[in-house]
């Protein structure tokens, strides 16, 4: 996915655009570019980071009070200067930035080529800007109408912002399946793909809806449908503080977000547990209580780390509420004609609320008549809006590309939902009441695990040059093994696999020798005895063992090369604790290998394309 920002108002646009791009860089960092309009269009673009763009622009930045900027995660065409946005039309009258994919770009390109258009880049975006120009010239219509006509021909997803040299006092933005937020200031507007570049200027925003186009001048905003019907926009107030977007003294966002977890987990629970009745209250689910009570099956759809949270959710829902659960990769679910009935409840889990596959899965589930719920972090995001109801996780903005605090907040909310469901279905036991009390102790326990950071630095130092890693866990710790392996490969580029510990015998054991570090999640839970035999099997094949164990464990200390102790808790809450040392381990190893922890290669924070 890409980051887009546009400005129109009374200030110099360039510094606002660059500042905005720095905030948006977590969304994509293959290349960046800006265009500023001041009589003529001044366009600068560069492969690499926003800092490379700034260097390319040099000490005399373009001047002007209207402009657009883009930071890219390549989909069409390799990341290079030419494919970077903004893209100019042939005559240089229009300049466009785009997030999303124009699926029929090849057919449109062919049509335009037959009319004599040539293309400098490999991008679908250039095709769109040429199409707009063609319609503008051919039909002699205002720029706004040319944009509406072009978007009518487009199949795919887009969030766009564009400028037209002939109509210099306006900025045009439009959206379909790719977010656009308009920040409304005094005599100025900032439009962006998320609120992060906006919050320092204004907290009053309008989220564009799918199929809407916005025409912004310095003093007015008009929102229309693509069919040219004027809309009354809903003004919203951002619940976001600037500090949440800063590193706050930490060297990386990822480390800040790992250390924020005692607070973010507490935020996910805030106001949702009635301590006297020992019950969970989820305002977002009240209206669908009866459908939840009657549900025959739950299906989680998600991608990446959110999918791992879904796996924990499966274990939680099944054990607390005794109801069947399936966990699906959203990308598989959407393409295999899944059997869904109105008695199913589909729960989409997504940090960003913008992941294209998860959004498509939501739409399919709705079409098939299921109740669709969202477990989302980004308030007002596409998935949050496309679902019937849901529970926000309230983790606060997550900027590090590798998800950490969103995972623990997702698991926290899924735990609350499992309690809520157990109460609705009458499956709650005294044991569950105890778990709910325990859940409230989790933030303090996470804090104590964070205090073991120095030990984890030592372990990281020992294993930083490994080429492979294996992560093993059972029961509630199995999804954590997957998540631990994902964290390591995402940011350190070490190959790592997560496995259910017992499955090790059916394949991965063949990989074990003195060069294979194996991380065991070996807490004192139901599978404790069994996991000890799995550790034995690794030790006898000379693998190095790093074990996450329960406080005071002496048995595993004798077997393992390294142990990391965590406080005791209920089995079902273990993922909230055992994932913390694995996040830290991945972070420190990546750092020691000189990797860019916050912006790992080839990845993007949210994947808004297929
Ligand atoms: C990308 C991110 C992951 C994230 C996944 C799902 O791959 O790099 O960190 O888990 O997308 O994103 P979502 O926003 O839907 O949770």
XYZ file of C-alpha atoms and ligand atoms in Angstrom:
626
model
C 0.000 0.000 0.000
C 1.071 3.579 -0.434
C 0.818 6.800 1.496
C -0.773 9.837 -0.102
C -0.978 13.416 1.073
C -2.242 16.633 -0.479
C -2.351 20.246 0.709
C -4.211 23.364 -0.315
C -4.218 26.537 1.747
C -2.178 29.566 2.722
C 1.094 27.914 3.765
C 3.985 26.641 1.709
C 2.899 23.181 0.641
C 6.283 21.462 0.366
C 7.212 21.260 4.078
C 3.720 20.026 4.906
C 3.910 17.388 2.192
C 7.351 16.168 3.260
C 6.306 16.098 6.927
C 3.206 14.151 5.918
C 5.241 11.695 3.860
C 7.530 11.041 6.806
C 4.496 10.106 8.876
C 3.108 7.973 6.071
C 6.370 6.261 5.247
C 5.406 3.182 7.243
C 2.787 2.510 4.558
C 5.373 2.058 1.809
C 8.955 3.048 1.237
C 10.096 1.990 -2.220
C 10.057 5.497 -3.628
C 8.591 8.904 -2.890
C 7.598 12.026 -4.772
C 5.954 15.439 -4.592
C 4.345 17.865 -6.997
C 3.778 21.533 -6.164
C 1.701 23.830 -8.353
C 2.753 27.439 -8.710
C 1.846 28.547 -12.206
C 3.585 25.433 -13.431
C 3.820 21.944 -12.000
C 7.068 21.154 -10.216
C 7.464 17.417 -9.853
C 10.215 15.595 -7.956
C 10.393 11.855 -7.451
C 13.027 9.452 -6.285
C 13.538 5.781 -5.630
C 14.109 5.067 -1.936
C 13.003 6.744 1.236
C 11.527 10.171 1.863
C 15.002 11.265 2.989
C 16.335 10.370 -0.486
C 13.611 12.490 -2.033
C 14.524 15.439 0.183
C 18.131 15.123 -0.831
C 17.119 14.984 -4.468
C 15.014 18.138 -4.085
C 17.976 19.904 -2.501
C 18.173 23.162 -0.559
C 15.694 25.079 -2.729
C 12.421 23.264 -2.479
C 9.519 24.094 -4.792
C 7.304 26.958 -3.683
C 3.528 27.082 -3.862
C 0.433 26.713 -1.727
C -0.986 23.599 -3.303
C 0.642 20.231 -3.805
C 0.551 16.459 -3.488
C 2.990 13.820 -2.210
C 3.288 10.055 -2.318
C 5.267 7.260 -0.740
C 5.057 4.018 -2.663
C 4.903 0.287 -2.137
C 5.341 -1.009 -5.664
C 2.626 -3.075 -7.322
C 2.992 -2.294 -11.037
C 6.555 -1.845 -12.164
C 9.759 -2.018 -10.160
C 10.515 0.660 -7.629
C 12.500 3.265 -9.555
C 12.410 7.004 -10.221
C 10.141 6.723 -13.250
C 7.545 4.494 -11.643
C 7.464 6.687 -8.526
C 4.407 8.924 -8.111
C 3.197 11.616 -8.833
C 2.514 10.839 -12.475
C 2.075 13.551 -15.071
C -0.262 13.359 -18.038
C 1.191 13.659 -21.551
C 0.730 17.426 -21.875
C 1.723 17.974 -18.247
C -1.658 19.431 -17.342
C -2.600 16.826 -14.743
C -0.595 15.258 -11.988
C -1.877 12.319 -9.958
C -1.049 10.191 -6.935
C -2.783 6.897 -6.372
C -3.091 4.121 -3.827
C -4.655 0.851 -4.995
C -4.793 -1.046 -8.258
C -6.476 -0.266 -11.555
C -7.318 -3.803 -12.648
C -8.288 -2.989 -16.234
C -5.276 -0.773 -16.793
C -3.932 -2.939 -19.627
C -7.125 -2.542 -21.684
C -7.268 1.192 -20.969
C -3.600 1.548 -21.894
C -4.195 -0.177 -25.190
C -7.134 2.087 -25.946
C -5.097 5.191 -25.156
C -2.086 3.912 -27.115
C -4.318 3.543 -30.159
C -5.121 7.252 -29.747
C -1.449 8.108 -29.803
C -0.678 8.255 -26.083
C 2.716 7.040 -24.980
C 3.692 5.983 -21.479
C 6.862 6.686 -19.596
C 6.290 4.289 -16.692
C 5.000 0.745 -16.142
C 2.324 1.911 -13.717
C -1.435 1.655 -13.772
C -1.478 5.163 -12.264
C -0.009 6.763 -15.363
C -2.748 5.113 -17.404
C -5.362 6.739 -15.183
C -3.872 10.224 -15.434
C -3.616 9.938 -19.214
C -7.210 8.777 -19.373
C -8.311 11.795 -17.339
C -6.439 14.100 -19.660
C -7.846 12.425 -22.731
C -11.429 12.809 -21.489
C -10.748 16.398 -20.414
C -9.448 17.365 -23.850
C -11.810 15.250 -25.886
C -15.035 16.290 -24.173
C -13.887 19.796 -23.212
C -15.242 19.350 -19.686
C -13.986 20.702 -16.342
C -11.273 18.646 -14.640
C -13.712 17.408 -12.023
C -15.994 15.957 -14.650
C -13.121 14.370 -16.517
C -12.122 12.638 -13.277
C -15.647 11.351 -12.719
C -15.832 10.096 -16.305
C -12.474 8.350 -15.991
C -13.325 6.703 -12.679
C -16.503 5.427 -14.239
C -14.359 3.434 -16.678
C -12.009 2.106 -14.060
C -12.229 -1.350 -12.499
C -10.262 -1.764 -9.298
C -9.436 0.062 -6.123
C -8.175 3.562 -5.696
C -7.580 6.446 -3.406
C -6.419 9.326 -5.589
C -5.516 12.982 -5.317
C -4.801 15.150 -8.334
C -4.059 18.648 -9.518
C -4.856 20.296 -12.820
C -2.636 23.123 -14.036
C -5.565 24.799 -15.841
C -7.615 24.898 -12.653
C -4.947 25.822 -10.127
C -7.143 26.657 -7.137
C -8.404 23.171 -6.456
C -7.392 19.734 -5.337
C -9.487 16.737 -6.344
C -9.615 13.482 -4.364
C -11.653 10.306 -4.803
C -11.917 6.888 -3.237
C -12.986 3.360 -3.905
C -11.819 0.696 -1.422
C -8.764 2.716 -0.464
C -9.078 5.291 2.286
C -9.042 9.065 1.925
C -9.312 11.360 4.941
C -9.804 15.095 4.548
C -8.507 17.309 7.345
C -10.470 20.542 7.564
C -8.446 23.514 8.786
C -9.037 27.265 8.791
C -8.424 28.290 5.212
C -6.594 25.069 4.428
C -7.170 21.379 3.822
C -4.888 18.388 4.172
C -6.004 15.240 2.477
C -4.285 11.919 3.132
C -4.579 8.155 3.107
C -4.729 8.155 6.906
C -4.978 10.712 9.643
C -1.302 10.690 10.636
C -0.218 13.700 8.497
C -3.359 15.608 9.453
C -3.465 15.538 13.231
C -0.833 18.201 13.808
C -2.896 20.732 11.814
C -6.489 19.868 12.627
C -8.597 17.217 14.299
C -11.715 17.897 12.231
C -11.931 15.377 9.439
C -14.237 13.884 6.869
C -13.713 10.305 5.686
C -14.611 9.929 2.032
C -16.986 7.063 1.316
C -16.541 4.639 -1.532
C -17.645 6.175 -4.801
C -17.225 9.752 -3.605
C -15.147 12.572 -5.037
C -14.045 15.674 -3.125
C -13.302 19.048 -4.670
C -11.249 21.179 -2.312
C -10.368 24.843 -2.640
C -8.574 26.752 0.122
C -11.922 27.749 1.630
C -14.430 25.099 0.631
C -14.988 21.408 0.287
C -17.620 19.828 -1.889
C -18.263 16.111 -1.810
C -20.178 14.393 -4.577
C -20.924 10.930 -5.789
C -19.391 9.837 -9.056
C -22.905 10.383 -10.428
C -22.524 14.106 -9.532
C -24.938 14.166 -6.591
C -23.799 16.504 -3.813
C -23.385 14.791 -0.443
C -23.562 16.198 3.080
C -20.301 15.091 4.650
C -20.200 13.818 8.206
C -17.669 15.815 10.185
C -15.739 13.720 12.682
C -13.274 14.560 15.422
C -9.995 12.638 15.440
C -9.246 10.789 18.641
C -5.502 10.831 18.083
C -2.680 12.664 19.820
C 0.489 13.718 18.076
C 2.662 11.968 20.707
C 1.187 8.650 19.633
C 2.883 9.165 16.275
C 6.315 9.973 17.693
C 9.007 7.571 18.889
C 8.899 9.063 22.380
C 12.599 8.555 23.103
C 12.800 5.000 21.735
C 15.169 4.296 18.839
C 12.435 2.538 16.860
C 8.648 2.497 16.723
C 8.723 -1.268 17.105
C 10.546 -1.075 20.438
C 8.251 1.707 21.622
C 5.229 -0.372 20.664
C 6.588 -3.486 22.416
C 7.121 -1.469 25.581
C 3.713 0.177 25.278
C 1.940 -3.140 25.708
C 1.137 -2.936 29.415
C -0.790 0.219 28.552
C -2.270 -0.852 25.225
C -3.565 -4.134 26.660
C -5.141 -2.177 29.522
C -6.700 0.193 26.971
C -8.241 -2.743 25.132
C -9.991 -3.775 28.352
C -10.844 -0.318 29.654
C -14.516 0.053 30.571
C -15.298 -3.413 29.288
C -15.139 -5.458 32.487
C -17.643 -5.031 35.293
C -15.514 -5.923 38.328
C -18.484 -6.511 40.613
C -20.558 -8.745 38.407
C -17.367 -10.197 36.912
C -18.868 -9.806 33.491
C -17.722 -8.441 30.184
C -19.568 -5.551 28.583
C -19.007 -4.908 24.879
C -21.097 -1.967 23.713
C -20.391 -2.698 20.052
C -22.066 -6.110 20.276
C -25.225 -5.227 22.188
C -27.376 -4.910 19.094
C -26.334 -8.307 17.768
C -26.576 -10.251 21.031
C -29.397 -12.471 19.853
C -27.631 -13.382 16.633
C -24.511 -14.204 18.624
C -26.460 -16.374 21.031
C -28.058 -18.256 18.131
C -24.879 -18.599 16.061
C -23.914 -22.115 15.017
C -20.371 -21.365 13.972
C -17.777 -18.598 14.034
C -15.285 -17.980 11.246
C -12.290 -15.706 11.705
C -10.865 -14.151 8.557
C -7.561 -12.285 8.648
C -4.025 -12.070 7.259
C -0.541 -12.138 8.754
C -0.245 -11.471 12.459
C -3.986 -10.860 12.692
C -4.498 -14.408 11.436
C -2.349 -15.653 14.303
C -4.536 -13.694 16.714
C -7.487 -15.432 15.063
C -5.944 -18.824 15.853
C -5.701 -17.848 19.512
C -9.315 -16.690 19.191
C -10.330 -20.131 17.935
C -8.897 -21.784 21.029
C -10.525 -19.158 23.261
C -14.015 -19.269 21.730
C -14.053 -23.049 21.648
C -12.873 -23.461 25.197
C -14.923 -20.656 26.783
C -18.125 -20.758 24.744
C -18.021 -24.321 23.396
C -18.841 -23.266 19.874
C -17.143 -24.420 16.652
C -14.693 -21.979 15.128
C -12.768 -21.906 11.881
C -9.850 -19.638 11.092
C -9.301 -18.696 7.484
C -6.708 -16.789 5.552
C -8.853 -14.050 4.034
C -7.139 -14.513 0.663
C -8.129 -18.190 0.522
C -11.600 -17.666 1.917
C -12.537 -15.094 -0.700
C -11.653 -17.263 -3.677
C -12.921 -20.683 -2.753
C -16.663 -20.145 -2.649
C -16.925 -20.833 1.085
C -20.054 -22.376 2.530
C -21.566 -19.673 4.694
C -25.064 -19.544 6.116
C -27.002 -16.838 7.956
C -26.341 -18.802 11.141
C -22.620 -18.166 10.823
C -20.819 -15.244 12.357
C -17.762 -14.073 10.460
C -15.221 -12.030 12.400
C -12.674 -10.000 10.453
C -9.527 -9.218 12.408
C -7.374 -6.407 11.098
C -5.061 -3.857 12.635
C -5.308 -1.384 9.770
C -8.855 -2.187 8.759
C -7.703 -1.773 5.154
C -6.223 -5.142 4.137
C -7.708 -5.819 0.706
C -8.199 -9.575 1.139
C -9.838 -9.203 4.531
C -12.124 -6.480 3.221
C -13.129 -8.674 0.280
C -13.815 -11.578 2.678
C -16.101 -9.278 4.677
C -18.039 -8.395 1.559
C -18.453 -12.042 0.556
C -19.621 -13.023 4.035
C -22.180 -10.202 3.995
C -23.454 -11.260 0.582
C -23.961 -14.757 1.901
C -26.058 -13.471 4.760
C -23.719 -13.977 7.709
C -23.453 -11.547 10.570
C -20.052 -9.910 10.078
C -18.115 -8.413 12.973
C -14.868 -6.473 12.992
C -11.994 -6.617 15.466
C -10.124 -3.611 14.181
C -7.621 -1.056 15.436
C -8.011 1.836 12.979
C -11.190 3.679 13.835
C -13.347 4.512 10.816
C -11.327 2.224 8.521
C -12.885 0.374 5.592
C -13.310 -2.931 7.438
C -14.728 -1.203 10.497
C -17.282 0.438 8.261
C -18.083 -2.588 6.147
C -18.947 -4.843 9.112
C -22.344 -4.989 10.846
C -20.866 -4.457 14.299
C -17.593 -4.946 16.100
C -15.157 -4.206 18.845
C -12.280 -1.786 18.394
C -9.054 -2.951 19.987
C -7.922 0.582 20.967
C -4.201 -0.214 20.749
C -3.425 3.276 19.412
C -1.544 3.862 16.146
C 0.901 1.094 15.270
C 3.676 2.415 13.038
C 6.327 -0.340 13.130
C 5.633 -2.581 10.153
C 5.960 -5.744 12.249
C 2.833 -5.878 14.367
C 3.354 -6.196 18.130
C 0.949 -4.281 20.332
C -1.900 -4.807 17.869
C -1.459 -8.573 18.286
C -1.740 -8.483 22.076
C -4.691 -6.110 21.882
C -6.429 -8.333 19.336
C -5.927 -11.321 21.623
C -7.175 -9.295 24.598
C -10.345 -8.305 22.752
C -10.907 -11.850 21.505
C -10.578 -13.010 25.119
C -13.231 -10.494 26.144
C -15.458 -11.598 23.288
C -15.072 -15.236 24.318
C -16.199 -14.301 27.843
C -19.115 -12.306 26.471
C -20.171 -15.233 24.357
C -19.794 -17.691 27.214
C -22.164 -15.550 29.279
C -24.638 -15.340 26.410
C -24.562 -19.077 25.835
C -24.514 -19.988 29.500
C -21.212 -21.840 29.352
C -19.392 -19.611 31.862
C -17.850 -21.535 34.744
C -16.172 -20.410 37.997
C -12.896 -21.164 36.208
C -13.769 -18.533 33.617
C -14.487 -15.943 36.321
C -11.012 -16.654 37.627
C -9.591 -16.170 34.122
C -11.311 -12.826 33.850
C -9.670 -11.714 37.096
C -6.355 -13.006 35.788
C -6.809 -11.100 32.527
C -6.800 -7.866 34.494
C -3.374 -8.773 35.916
C -1.860 -9.236 32.469
C -0.582 -5.645 31.983
C 1.475 -5.888 35.193
C 2.825 -9.274 34.167
C 3.783 -7.985 30.733
C 5.681 -5.209 32.494
C 7.710 -7.746 34.448
C 8.579 -9.626 31.231
C 9.782 -6.402 29.641
C 12.192 -6.149 32.565
C 13.997 -9.235 31.238
C 15.033 -7.286 28.135
C 18.759 -7.418 29.009
C 18.724 -11.181 29.129
C 17.044 -11.290 25.732
C 19.753 -9.005 24.337
C 22.305 -11.625 25.467
C 20.379 -14.422 23.787
C 20.046 -12.350 20.622
C 23.781 -11.798 20.628
C 24.418 -15.543 20.808
C 22.092 -16.405 17.923
C 22.246 -13.349 15.672
C 24.214 -15.196 12.986
C 21.953 -18.227 12.771
C 20.487 -18.991 9.347
C 17.399 -20.815 10.561
C 15.204 -20.895 13.617
C 12.449 -23.204 14.735
C 9.650 -22.102 17.097
C 7.626 -24.782 18.834
C 4.598 -24.606 21.089
C 1.475 -26.563 21.946
C -2.097 -25.635 22.757
C -2.543 -21.924 23.325
C 1.170 -21.477 22.687
C 1.072 -22.941 19.192
C -0.173 -19.724 17.506
C 2.523 -17.859 19.460
C 5.161 -20.128 17.903
C 3.865 -19.099 14.469
C 3.856 -15.449 15.461
C 7.370 -15.617 16.963
C 8.718 -17.133 13.742
C 6.930 -14.541 11.641
C 8.380 -11.680 13.713
C 11.902 -13.009 13.247
C 11.687 -13.558 9.506
C 9.908 -10.261 8.862
C 12.536 -8.047 10.398
C 15.798 -10.022 10.552
C 15.405 -11.984 7.272
C 16.398 -15.196 9.078
C 14.399 -18.155 7.886
C 12.149 -19.263 10.733
C 9.320 -21.736 11.036
C 6.683 -22.095 13.688
C 5.241 -25.534 14.354
C 3.042 -27.354 16.814
C 5.683 -28.988 19.012
C 4.299 -32.493 18.588
C 4.378 -32.191 14.801
C 8.120 -31.699 14.970
C 8.531 -35.455 14.731
C 6.829 -35.419 11.347
C 9.381 -33.350 9.499
C 11.216 -30.481 11.171
C 13.180 -32.875 13.390
C 15.180 -33.725 10.265
C 16.529 -30.166 10.280
C 17.878 -30.287 13.796
C 21.628 -30.238 14.329
C 24.046 -28.053 16.249
C 23.277 -25.131 13.932
C 19.560 -25.035 14.617
C 18.309 -22.860 17.470
C 14.896 -24.007 18.671
C 12.658 -21.692 20.664
C 10.294 -23.666 22.891
C 7.224 -22.202 24.530
C 7.409 -24.472 27.529
C 5.233 -22.916 30.204
C 3.639 -24.915 33.002
C 0.351 -25.621 31.284
C -1.598 -28.687 30.252
C 1.114 -29.776 27.813
C 4.091 -29.218 30.097
C 5.154 -32.877 30.408
C 4.790 -33.438 26.696
C 6.812 -30.428 25.739
C 9.626 -31.573 27.994
C 9.914 -34.730 25.902
C 9.979 -32.580 22.768
C 12.834 -30.589 24.289
C 14.652 -33.846 25.064
C 14.316 -34.865 21.439
C 15.941 -31.629 20.289
C 18.704 -31.738 22.902
C 19.626 -35.276 21.959
C 20.093 -34.111 18.359
C 22.355 -31.268 19.494
C 19.934 -28.426 18.723
C 20.301 -25.309 20.892
C 17.256 -24.718 23.055
C 15.895 -21.355 24.110
C 12.908 -21.977 26.345
C 10.230 -19.580 27.532
C 9.249 -21.105 30.869
C 7.072 -20.351 33.881
C 8.717 -18.565 36.794
C 10.623 -20.927 39.086
C 10.873 -23.791 36.587
C 13.976 -25.795 37.477
C 13.440 -28.830 35.281
C 13.745 -27.112 31.928
C 16.586 -24.943 33.181
C 18.661 -28.134 33.249
C 17.766 -29.090 29.703
C 17.763 -25.805 27.858
C 20.713 -23.626 26.888
C 18.756 -20.481 27.696
C 15.573 -19.888 29.640
C 13.381 -16.813 29.807
C 10.988 -16.836 32.745
C 7.494 -15.428 32.584
C 4.897 -15.094 35.370
C 2.251 -17.771 35.871
C -1.196 -17.271 34.412
C -4.158 -19.286 33.133
C -3.359 -21.445 30.108
C -5.751 -19.484 27.929
C -3.970 -16.194 28.681
C -0.465 -17.463 28.003
C -0.229 -16.022 24.461
C -0.417 -12.526 25.930
C 2.755 -13.241 27.885
C 4.746 -15.719 25.827
C 4.694 -13.522 22.716
C 6.517 -10.676 24.488
C 10.004 -12.241 24.741
C 9.686 -13.424 21.147
C 8.970 -9.890 19.955
C 12.030 -8.649 21.840
C 14.201 -11.471 20.529
C 13.266 -10.674 16.930
C 13.838 -6.968 17.524
C 17.315 -7.368 19.000
C 18.484 -9.923 16.445
C 17.309 -7.670 13.591
C 19.058 -4.706 15.151
C 22.320 -6.638 15.580
C 22.156 -7.725 11.945
C 21.847 -4.103 10.871
C 18.317 -4.470 9.509
C 15.820 -1.651 9.245
C 13.543 -2.756 12.034
C 10.658 -0.374 11.411
C 10.674 -0.669 7.640
C 11.746 -4.178 6.668
C 12.459 -4.780 3.006
C 9.576 -5.601 0.659
C 6.927 -5.341 3.372
C 4.222 -2.782 3.969
C 2.213 -2.047 7.058
C -1.032 -2.786 5.370
C -1.563 -4.596 2.112
C -4.339 -2.842 0.271
C -3.745 -4.810 -2.905
C -4.194 -8.493 -3.626
C 0.858 -6.897 6.614
C 1.590 -6.397 7.846
C 1.369 -7.356 9.019
C -0.118 -7.544 9.257
C -0.859 -7.982 7.999
C -2.362 -7.901 8.187
O 1.443 -8.067 6.172
O 2.974 -6.269 7.581
O 1.978 -6.834 10.181
O -0.304 -8.497 10.259
O -0.533 -7.125 6.912
O -2.710 -6.556 8.359
P -3.979 -6.056 9.121
O -3.865 -4.559 9.086
O -5.170 -6.541 8.344
O -3.959 -6.602 10.491
